[in-house]
Amino acid sequence: MPSILNSAAGLSRRSLCNAARHLAPVMAALLLLALAGAADSVYLGLSPLWPVEGQSLSASLVTFRFQVEHNTSVALCNLSLDDQPLSGALAINSSETVNYTAYVPPGQHSWQARCAAAPVENSTGHVNFTMLDVLPPSVSAVAPANGTVSAQGLVSFLVNASDDAALANCTLFSDDVPVTSVLTPGVGVIALNASLDEGWHSWRVGCADTGGNANTTSLRSLGIDLTAPFVAFSEPVPWLNTTVESVTFNISAIDASGMQCALSMDGSQAFAFSLPLSGWYRTPALVSAGNHTFQANCTDQAGRSSLSPQGKITRLAMTQDDLLLQLGTDKPAYQPGEPLDILVNATSGGKVNLLITRDGQLYYNYTYTAGPSVSPPGVFLSTSGTYTLSGTLTFLELQRNSAAVFTVGSALACSINGSQQPRLGVSEPYSGSAINAAGGVSYSWDFNGDTITDALGQSASYAFLSAGVPVTLRVQDTSGQATCQLQVQPQAWHALQFIVFDNATSLLLPGALAETGNHSALADTAGIAAILLPGGQHFVLVSKDGYDPYFGTIELSGNLSLTIRLSPKILDGQPPVVTAISPVHGGILGGDLSLTFGVQDASTVRCTLFFSPYAGWWAAERDDIVLPPAEGTARFTHVLSSQNLTQGTYYWKVACEDSAGHAAESGDLSFTYASGGITEVGASLRGTERILVAMERIEAAIEGARRLSPDEGEVASILGVAAGLDSQKTELIRIRNEYRNTLDPLVIVESEADLQRFDSQFAPSIEAIEKETLVSASILQRDEFVKYELSESVRETLQSYLAFRGSGEGDIVRITEALGELQSDVTITTTAYRVETAFLSGELRNITLLRRRLSFGNASTLSRASIFLEHIPKSLAASASELAFVGNYQVLEDDPLIRLYPTEDGELIYYFKKEVPLERVRDISAVVLEDALLDAASGSSRLPTGFAIASLVPGGGGLAFLAVLVIVGGASVFVVASGFSPGRRASSSRPRILPQALTEALQRRGVTKKVLSQVDELLGEAEHAVRARNHQRAKELYRELSALYPSVPAVHQDELRGVMTDICSGINGAWAEGLISEAYRGLALGDAAKAREAYRQVSRVYVALGGETKAKMHAQSKELFDRLLTLDAEQAIRSIREAVQRGDRAAAARSYRKLQALYRKLPPRQRLAMAGRVAPFLDVLRKL
């Protein structure tokens, strides 16, 4: 019998009940029929299968299952849920399992099946089960709509929610953060109210049922806009003045929502545009000439509006051509240092930038706003040249440029060219020259001294009728005027006639050339030559090819006729034989000297005698020596006065040439001059002259040092030859200046009293400088011994000491390994030089020079080697005359110490010199470390001989170890080490004056940590003040260090004094630089007295300088000294000219002697210039 399945999955409870009522009559009829046919033994079995008692189900559709067993034709069954019919009548034809599916809501339920097979009925009984709630609620958003902008912060959020069971709660989320909730809200439309901040938010509503199932609405956005937009213009500026037609408007607006905006010009809308929450709108607009207003308005989505501040535009109808910029100066040419006024005519209100340049270099830069009564400041220019004044006028967006040119030069001057001895009554031409003229030069002449102009133009002629007066020329240019004069002495000129004969034939000799000064004439066919000359003494030369020339001097006071006989040249095929007669080469002489030589030749010989105090540098002493032909030897003697000689070596030689052009020399000769000393009157040079000679000798010594061979040059550099000579030369300049400052600056005094004063004050200094000035050095001997082997006792000694200090095993291992590596990589090479030296005084000495070179085989080892120490025994170092350290290293007389740092080439090198035999130098071997370090290490006050190398090794616990390796006697080794905490100034480039490892031992001697720390801090601050050029602060710190100096242990006072000396040198160097600048300002302003006073102070400061500062000041002060000398020489020339014009012979002679003294001091270029300027006065001076 087929089974019956009645599925009611899609039916509701009400539909199921209706079906049961319709089927009830049918089921009753069937039941009666069954009972009628089965009166006997009817069986009806019924058992529940699903769900079982107490079961929990999660599916909403439940399939009820029960088993029916009967022996009748048909059984009728029905199914009930919670005692309510669930199914209609089910006809079961045979025994089978019945399945019936129906929707069951969540909750507690019971079910049963009842069946009838007449006359029997049966039931499953009530079966209890639970339906779980697994379906989420249905939730959908109603309001506000997505993207809504609210003008209020309080918003009502509406959702539609339902659930199969019951809703437990609904929650509003804003920006994923819960805001408010509603409990047991029921179903349908639910409202949740919340206040939100201004801005854009995301929102959703989530609901949960009582079964724990939840659902949420889709995410929506909501804008809260509580304020009106912010509207502003980033351009143009609120009050714009412009010359441009197209103006760019840049509108910025900020709001919580989007905005609709508009730009208005003069009250009318010009542009409309949209902006997001924050944005800008940029657009150009054409603006007509005149005044305009502009404003922007924005309305946000909440309906609020804002206006920007109103701006104003004034557009000027201008172009570049409407701008005015005119530049110029108050005159086109200026003297150096003369005030310069800048003239500017510019459009008012515009920015004017002015520049003054010369050859690409900027000298002036000034910007100002043009307006009435506004002008740029003036300027002083001290450098000569052509300058460009350029300017730029900026008016709103327009610019205009302009430029002007002017010159700065030396003072306008003039010169006159023409005869100083014109012929009386004969018109003589004269021409003038303007010097340093700026342009537009005019010339006017006064020939007779009546101040009335006699002629105009650059050239003029004049006939003098009487005794001469100065010819005066006045020149004028755009910068001013200048006057110059030429002293003339009109003279009656006379005819000088030469009648020339051949001396061998007594025939007239046409073609002979007669010369005297600038005048010459050729003899005519009659052998006669005539020259017109002024009266006075003249040197005459008559010559002709093939003849020996005639030389002579004549005195011309009227017309004169001379008969000259020229001798034919003798055939001469051999050069002359030149013999030096006295003094003999290498001789020693005194008193007045006679240099005598002889010449043997077949023709006339011209000779030049050379004499010099320097080897290899020659000056012609006499170049006018003429010796006639002689069968024997023609002699010539030149006398040297003892007043012009000082003690030392001199060199001389003779060079001759005969008439045939053959030349010969005597060879270089020398002699030693021994004088009785400067205190003997007349025995040597006097006064300043002697200082000048010493300076010239020092200059020659410097040149000699520069010509040394490479090896000799190395030795000279080590010994400080060049620096020493420069320093001594500066010292001589200082001595000379002090000597001159005690007298009249421009007068050389030769009195006995002044000489004695000079001898007592300055002669000892000069003699000391001469004694110590090295002029040559040559290496005579080298000796080397290298490599020190080290002992194994290092480890044992170090471990014992560190154990005594309480150090850990790790520290012992680290330091032992570091020192072991240091020992294996160090090679110490000692080179000894025996140097033969010669000094300016003529003294010869031997110096032994020792060089120590430390080579490291490992770069890392080199980086750790921080200090190299070599100590010399106090007994040997006691005498400063025996021991000196060379270079920039400190000399401590009590206990000499050199500190060196690694060089870039991987070596440590230092030198020291001793004026003792080499054997004794080898005995210098004692090494003395500081007592405090030795006390802490071994209790000993002295160690064996050798060297010491210190290495800073990091240790544990924040400590470091200063390990000192002492290499002793080539074999044994002693090592000490101290632990300390690195100081806070450990990064300073300057080493601490006291090793921190010695602090404890020094404290035991009464030196407190406070004093040590204070000294170290003051030193660092003082050095920083010097580098920063804060000289006032440096001086204050120097005074504080001086006060602390007695508190520092004696063994370190010298080292502290050396650092303080460097600080003092830096302060003095800055002072000297300021004095040099002041001196040059004095020169630029023509204030020679101010320049000399500044130079005098520089000379006093110079002795306190050192190192590079001293060398720099030496070069600058030498240049300044040369400038002052030039000023003195120019003053002397002016004095000569004025004295000659006045006819004051005594004054002219004094000024000329003064010029002679200055001439030797001048540099070569200035000498040439001065010689050219004094040349026109020589003839007059000879007569005077």
XYZ file of C-alpha atoms in Angstrom, residues 599-1093:
495
model
C 145.773 94.436 -17.416
C 148.104 93.566 -20.271
C 146.892 94.050 -23.853
C 147.963 95.485 -27.188
C 145.017 97.911 -27.411
C 142.980 100.190 -25.195
C 141.028 98.270 -22.584
C 137.773 99.249 -20.829
C 137.174 97.496 -17.449
C 134.399 97.150 -14.888
C 135.161 96.481 -11.229
C 132.497 94.440 -9.406
C 132.193 94.376 -5.600
C 129.585 92.743 -3.341
C 129.090 91.481 0.222
C 127.207 88.438 -1.181
C 128.501 85.480 -3.152
C 126.958 85.192 -6.610
C 125.375 88.647 -6.531
C 127.382 91.378 -8.294
C 127.103 95.140 -8.377
C 129.289 97.370 -10.548
C 131.507 99.455 -8.261
C 133.306 101.200 -11.202
C 132.392 100.897 -14.888
C 134.444 103.798 -16.314
C 137.951 102.360 -16.090
C 139.984 102.883 -19.336
C 143.573 101.605 -19.563
C 145.838 102.436 -22.550
C 147.861 99.750 -24.338
C 151.104 98.945 -22.567
C 154.069 96.657 -23.181
C 153.901 95.566 -19.571
C 150.977 95.533 -17.159
C 148.785 98.598 -16.715
C 147.600 98.875 -13.126
C 144.465 100.343 -11.598
C 143.635 100.837 -7.892
C 140.244 101.503 -6.351
C 140.113 102.544 -2.685
C 137.368 101.351 -0.306
C 136.897 103.425 2.832
C 136.649 101.544 6.132
C 133.584 103.672 6.873
C 131.710 101.673 4.230
C 132.793 98.218 5.407
C 131.641 95.988 8.227
C 133.092 92.778 9.509
C 132.467 89.835 7.179
C 133.318 88.281 3.826
C 133.364 90.342 0.606
C 133.611 89.332 -3.039
C 135.105 91.149 -6.034
C 136.149 90.582 -9.652
C 137.215 92.506 -12.767
C 135.846 92.163 -16.323
C 137.659 93.839 -19.245
C 137.186 94.247 -23.015
C 139.810 95.547 -25.463
C 139.297 97.604 -28.594
C 139.125 94.461 -30.708
C 136.157 93.192 -28.725
C 138.047 90.503 -26.817
C 136.885 90.030 -23.206
C 138.469 88.533 -20.106
C 137.763 88.307 -16.357
C 139.843 87.922 -13.243
C 137.589 85.249 -11.736
C 135.676 85.460 -8.449
C 137.806 86.684 -5.560
C 137.020 87.069 -1.870
C 138.543 88.393 1.325
C 137.522 88.691 4.962
C 137.268 92.121 6.474
C 137.905 92.460 10.233
C 136.833 95.734 11.790
C 137.306 97.107 15.273
C 133.558 97.222 15.955
C 130.857 99.816 15.510
C 131.801 101.713 18.646
C 135.047 102.832 17.051
C 134.341 106.119 15.324
C 134.911 105.796 11.578
C 135.628 102.048 11.789
C 132.363 100.913 10.167
C 129.066 102.161 8.769
C 127.175 104.639 10.869
C 123.650 104.796 12.214
C 120.805 103.546 10.050
C 123.185 102.710 7.205
C 124.582 99.834 9.237
C 121.079 98.459 9.835
C 120.315 98.674 6.105
C 123.461 96.721 5.256
C 122.490 94.014 7.764
C 119.006 93.820 6.218
C 120.438 93.440 2.716
C 122.678 90.638 3.959
C 119.700 88.866 5.497
C 117.759 89.161 2.216
C 120.697 87.585 0.412
C 120.779 84.824 3.039
C 117.110 84.054 2.386
C 117.793 83.781 -1.336
C 120.714 81.476 -0.552
C 118.490 79.213 1.554
C 116.025 78.936 -1.330
C 118.798 77.640 -3.577
C 119.723 74.751 -1.265
C 119.670 71.207 -2.638
C 116.632 69.026 -1.753
C 118.433 67.361 1.157
C 119.851 70.660 2.330
C 116.458 72.262 1.835
C 114.900 69.638 4.092
C 117.461 70.373 6.776
C 116.998 74.119 6.317
C 113.225 73.713 6.684
C 113.676 71.627 9.832
C 115.987 74.199 11.324
C 113.507 76.960 10.496
C 116.005 78.914 8.357
C 113.538 80.846 6.183
C 111.160 81.696 9.011
C 114.064 82.669 11.230
C 115.542 84.980 8.629
C 112.218 86.639 7.946
C 111.710 87.128 11.663
C 115.189 88.619 12.115
C 114.678 90.890 9.143
C 111.455 92.165 10.730
C 113.333 92.648 13.990
C 115.894 94.784 12.152
C 113.078 96.850 10.649
C 111.707 97.332 14.145
C 115.163 98.409 15.431
C 115.595 100.836 12.570
C 112.122 102.310 13.076
C 112.686 102.754 16.799
C 116.019 104.427 16.043
C 114.404 106.729 13.523
C 111.494 107.510 15.816
C 113.906 108.914 18.384
C 115.045 111.468 15.797
C 113.562 113.353 12.921
C 111.927 110.679 10.697
C 113.503 112.064 7.521
C 116.986 112.968 8.721
C 120.008 110.687 9.067
C 122.050 111.981 12.029
C 125.781 111.313 12.015
C 126.792 113.024 15.253
C 128.998 111.319 17.786
C 126.287 111.468 20.472
C 123.714 109.796 18.232
C 126.158 107.073 17.263
C 126.880 106.320 20.904
C 123.192 106.184 21.664
C 122.677 103.821 18.727
C 125.564 101.615 19.903
C 124.155 101.312 23.427
C 120.528 100.647 22.381
C 120.606 98.702 19.164
C 124.079 97.401 18.332
C 123.807 94.393 20.728
C 120.527 93.319 19.088
C 121.991 93.598 15.595
C 125.090 91.669 16.572
C 122.954 88.925 18.159
C 120.864 88.631 14.982
C 123.961 88.413 12.814
C 125.366 85.723 15.091
C 122.228 83.547 14.922
C 121.356 83.973 11.236
C 122.087 80.798 9.283
C 123.119 81.343 5.652
C 124.079 77.815 4.560
C 123.657 74.215 5.675
C 125.152 71.028 4.253
C 124.812 67.418 5.409
C 128.168 65.849 6.215
C 127.151 62.554 7.851
C 124.200 60.206 8.276
C 123.828 57.371 10.740
C 120.811 55.098 11.254
C 119.790 52.506 13.806
C 116.309 50.970 13.751
C 113.774 48.555 15.309
C 113.302 47.964 18.998
C 112.470 44.396 20.019
C 109.997 44.012 22.861
C 109.994 41.735 25.859
C 107.359 39.181 26.879
C 107.245 40.711 30.369
C 104.561 43.103 29.192
C 101.663 40.746 29.878
C 102.851 39.832 33.368
C 103.479 43.434 34.387
C 100.172 44.625 32.966
C 98.150 41.847 34.549
C 99.761 42.469 37.932
C 99.024 46.159 37.754
C 95.427 45.754 36.568
C 94.804 43.146 39.246
C 96.135 45.624 41.776
C 93.673 48.194 40.416
C 90.806 45.718 40.786
C 90.077 45.494 37.054
C 88.147 42.589 35.633
C 89.536 39.805 33.486
C 87.824 41.232 30.388
C 89.590 44.575 30.764
C 92.917 42.797 31.257
C 92.439 40.777 28.053
C 91.368 43.813 25.963
C 94.249 46.016 27.040
C 96.811 43.238 26.798
C 95.718 42.398 23.243
C 95.715 46.073 22.206
C 99.222 46.669 23.533
C 100.482 43.437 22.070
C 99.240 44.513 18.645
C 100.778 47.951 19.176
C 104.160 46.431 20.096
C 104.291 44.157 17.079
C 103.515 46.942 14.583
C 105.748 49.773 15.786
C 109.104 50.495 14.151
C 111.137 53.423 15.468
C 113.828 54.735 13.122
C 116.358 57.299 14.314
C 118.416 59.210 11.745
C 121.275 61.441 12.873
C 122.610 64.246 10.644
C 125.887 66.052 11.124
C 125.159 69.465 9.586
C 127.865 72.038 8.823
C 126.417 75.526 9.142
C 127.624 79.012 8.282
C 126.185 82.100 9.949
C 125.858 85.709 8.879
C 128.595 86.677 11.310
C 131.020 84.380 9.440
C 131.073 81.770 12.216
C 131.129 78.096 11.221
C 129.527 75.498 13.489
C 128.399 71.890 13.437
C 124.882 70.928 14.517
C 123.725 67.376 15.125
C 120.127 66.913 13.966
C 118.146 63.877 15.162
C 115.011 62.695 13.430
C 112.698 60.144 15.023
C 110.258 58.357 12.721
C 107.586 56.009 14.077
C 106.114 53.713 11.449
C 102.991 51.632 12.105
C 102.339 48.458 10.182
C 98.611 48.642 10.793
C 96.317 51.579 10.114
C 93.957 50.633 12.948
C 96.884 50.634 15.347
C 97.865 54.075 14.141
C 94.393 55.425 14.844
C 94.660 54.356 18.475
C 98.129 55.795 19.100
C 97.144 59.151 20.490
C 100.299 60.540 22.110
C 104.023 60.065 21.553
C 106.332 61.129 24.358
C 110.081 61.438 24.521
C 111.644 62.805 27.660
C 115.168 64.161 27.897
C 117.061 64.014 31.214
C 116.680 67.145 33.282
C 120.422 67.348 33.671
C 120.829 67.609 29.898
C 117.845 69.908 29.398
C 118.870 72.375 32.074
C 120.816 74.614 29.700
C 118.761 76.252 26.984
C 121.926 76.883 24.969
C 122.518 73.142 24.647
C 119.034 71.982 23.692
C 116.319 73.352 21.464
C 113.247 71.818 19.870
C 112.539 72.799 16.280
C 109.131 73.410 14.747
C 105.778 74.209 16.291
C 106.411 72.128 19.384
C 106.659 73.328 22.918
C 109.970 73.628 24.800
C 109.809 72.985 28.533
C 113.178 73.807 30.054
C 112.541 71.739 33.175
C 111.208 68.612 31.508
C 110.990 68.819 27.672
C 107.973 67.127 26.157
C 106.879 66.746 22.547
C 103.363 65.669 21.605
C 102.726 64.461 18.088
C 99.642 63.092 16.364
C 99.485 60.600 13.465
C 100.316 62.016 10.042
C 98.319 61.225 6.916
C 101.110 59.111 5.455
C 100.991 56.668 8.362
C 103.968 57.918 10.335
C 104.818 60.020 13.336
C 107.865 62.223 12.729
C 109.593 64.851 14.830
C 112.993 66.512 14.931
C 115.203 68.058 17.581
C 118.652 69.569 17.272
C 121.600 69.733 19.601
C 124.773 71.726 19.382
C 126.773 68.833 20.841
C 128.826 66.017 19.259
C 126.987 63.065 17.753
C 128.405 60.684 20.348
C 126.873 62.671 23.134
C 123.514 62.763 21.401
C 123.463 58.957 21.364
C 123.700 59.074 25.152
C 120.443 60.995 25.427
C 118.281 58.071 26.448
C 116.657 58.640 29.835
C 112.861 58.671 29.811
C 111.166 60.444 32.704
C 107.389 60.164 32.950
C 105.317 62.424 35.146
C 105.836 61.700 38.831
C 102.138 61.285 39.542
C 101.753 58.557 36.913
C 104.845 56.752 38.165
C 103.714 56.997 41.776
C 100.425 55.398 40.854
C 102.126 52.668 38.804
C 105.271 51.579 40.548
C 106.274 54.041 43.225
C 109.400 54.865 41.246
C 110.415 58.360 40.219
C 112.432 57.379 37.159
C 112.285 54.719 34.477
C 115.073 53.309 32.294
C 115.827 54.751 28.868
C 113.614 54.580 25.807
C 110.354 55.907 24.357
C 106.720 55.993 25.405
C 103.609 55.454 23.319
C 100.185 56.027 24.862
C 97.021 54.347 23.628
C 93.446 54.960 24.772
C 91.710 51.564 25.188
C 87.975 51.294 26.046
C 87.164 49.184 29.116
C 84.061 47.849 30.807
C 81.636 49.740 33.008
C 82.045 53.062 31.184
C 85.773 53.197 31.983
C 88.690 53.737 29.629
C 92.378 52.939 30.100
C 95.317 55.155 29.222
C 97.963 52.518 28.543
C 101.535 53.822 28.315
C 104.012 51.512 26.608
C 107.621 52.340 27.448
C 110.170 50.820 25.067
C 113.360 50.563 27.064
C 116.934 49.913 26.002
C 115.941 47.773 23.034
C 114.866 44.856 25.246
C 112.953 45.212 28.530
C 109.514 46.756 28.663
C 107.529 48.409 31.429
C 103.809 49.114 31.030
C 101.477 51.148 33.226
C 97.774 51.829 32.781
C 95.119 53.812 34.602
C 91.336 53.497 34.487
C 89.143 56.595 34.295
C 85.793 57.831 33.039
C 86.142 59.826 29.785
C 85.530 63.523 30.408
C 82.755 65.472 28.772
C 85.310 67.431 26.747
C 86.853 64.302 25.314
C 85.667 65.223 21.811
C 87.646 68.458 21.803
C 90.453 68.674 19.240
C 92.709 70.148 21.928
C 94.148 67.541 24.330
C 93.479 68.144 27.984
C 96.380 69.847 29.739
C 96.389 67.102 32.409
C 95.630 63.431 31.630
C 92.533 62.450 33.517
C 94.346 59.275 34.588
C 96.498 61.409 36.913
C 93.624 63.036 38.761
C 93.824 60.874 41.883
C 97.592 61.229 42.277
C 97.387 64.994 41.731
C 94.640 65.288 44.286
C 96.940 63.660 46.795
C 99.304 66.548 46.119
C 96.681 69.146 46.963
C 95.313 69.809 43.443
C 91.517 69.668 43.533
C 89.250 68.417 40.800
C 87.608 71.824 40.760
C 90.839 73.586 39.786
C 91.635 71.052 37.041
C 88.131 71.207 35.590
C 88.034 75.004 35.782
C 91.353 75.373 33.962
C 90.275 72.975 31.233
C 86.897 74.673 30.700
C 88.466 78.151 30.596
C 91.020 77.007 28.018
C 88.342 75.609 25.741
C 86.181 78.728 26.019
C 89.160 81.036 25.440
C 90.204 79.175 22.285
C 86.623 79.352 21.015
C 86.516 83.108 21.717
C 89.738 83.610 19.711
C 88.378 81.601 16.763
C 85.104 83.567 16.911
C 87.136 86.830 16.990
C 85.500 87.807 20.288
C 88.700 89.385 21.515
C 87.231 91.174 24.512
C 85.933 87.868 25.884
C 89.252 86.187 25.106
C 91.080 88.828 27.129
C 88.756 88.324 30.095
C 89.285 84.546 29.994
C 93.029 85.055 29.698
C 92.986 87.086 32.901
C 90.994 84.343 34.647
C 93.522 81.725 33.518
C 96.344 83.910 34.806
C 94.671 83.976 38.224
C 94.397 80.162 38.273
C 97.941 79.620 37.010
C 99.575 79.353 40.517
C 97.064 76.620 41.464
C 98.252 74.289 38.682
C 101.124 71.895 39.583
C 104.557 73.160 38.594
C 105.146 70.239 36.255
C 102.164 71.426 34.138
C 102.525 75.183 34.438
C 104.812 75.393 31.400
C 102.301 73.524 29.270
C 99.476 75.746 30.450
C 101.633 78.801 29.768
C 102.199 77.586 26.208
C 98.453 77.337 25.535
C 97.890 80.748 27.125
C 100.644 82.150 24.914
C 98.805 80.845 21.818
C 95.606 82.542 23.001
C 97.476 85.784 23.614
C 99.068 85.506 20.172
C 95.613 85.170 18.603
C 94.387 88.282 20.396
C 97.495 90.251 19.385
C 97.175 89.004 15.804
C 93.669 90.429 15.515
C 94.937 93.703 17.009
C 97.763 93.803 14.472
C 95.325 93.210 11.590
C 93.245 96.137 12.800
C 96.326 98.355 12.977
C 97.341 97.361 9.421
C 93.859 98.275 8.185
C 94.030 101.599 10.032
C 97.390 102.343 8.430
C 96.039 101.693 4.938
C 93.035 103.917 5.648
C 95.486 106.628 6.621
C 97.317 106.198 3.324
C 94.057 106.266 1.355
C 93.072 109.547 3.024
C 96.544 111.037 2.585
C 97.205 111.037 6.337
C 100.807 109.800 6.370
C 101.258 110.611 10.074
C 98.345 108.348 10.996
C 99.737 105.555 8.803
C 103.200 105.839 10.400
C 101.764 105.757 13.913
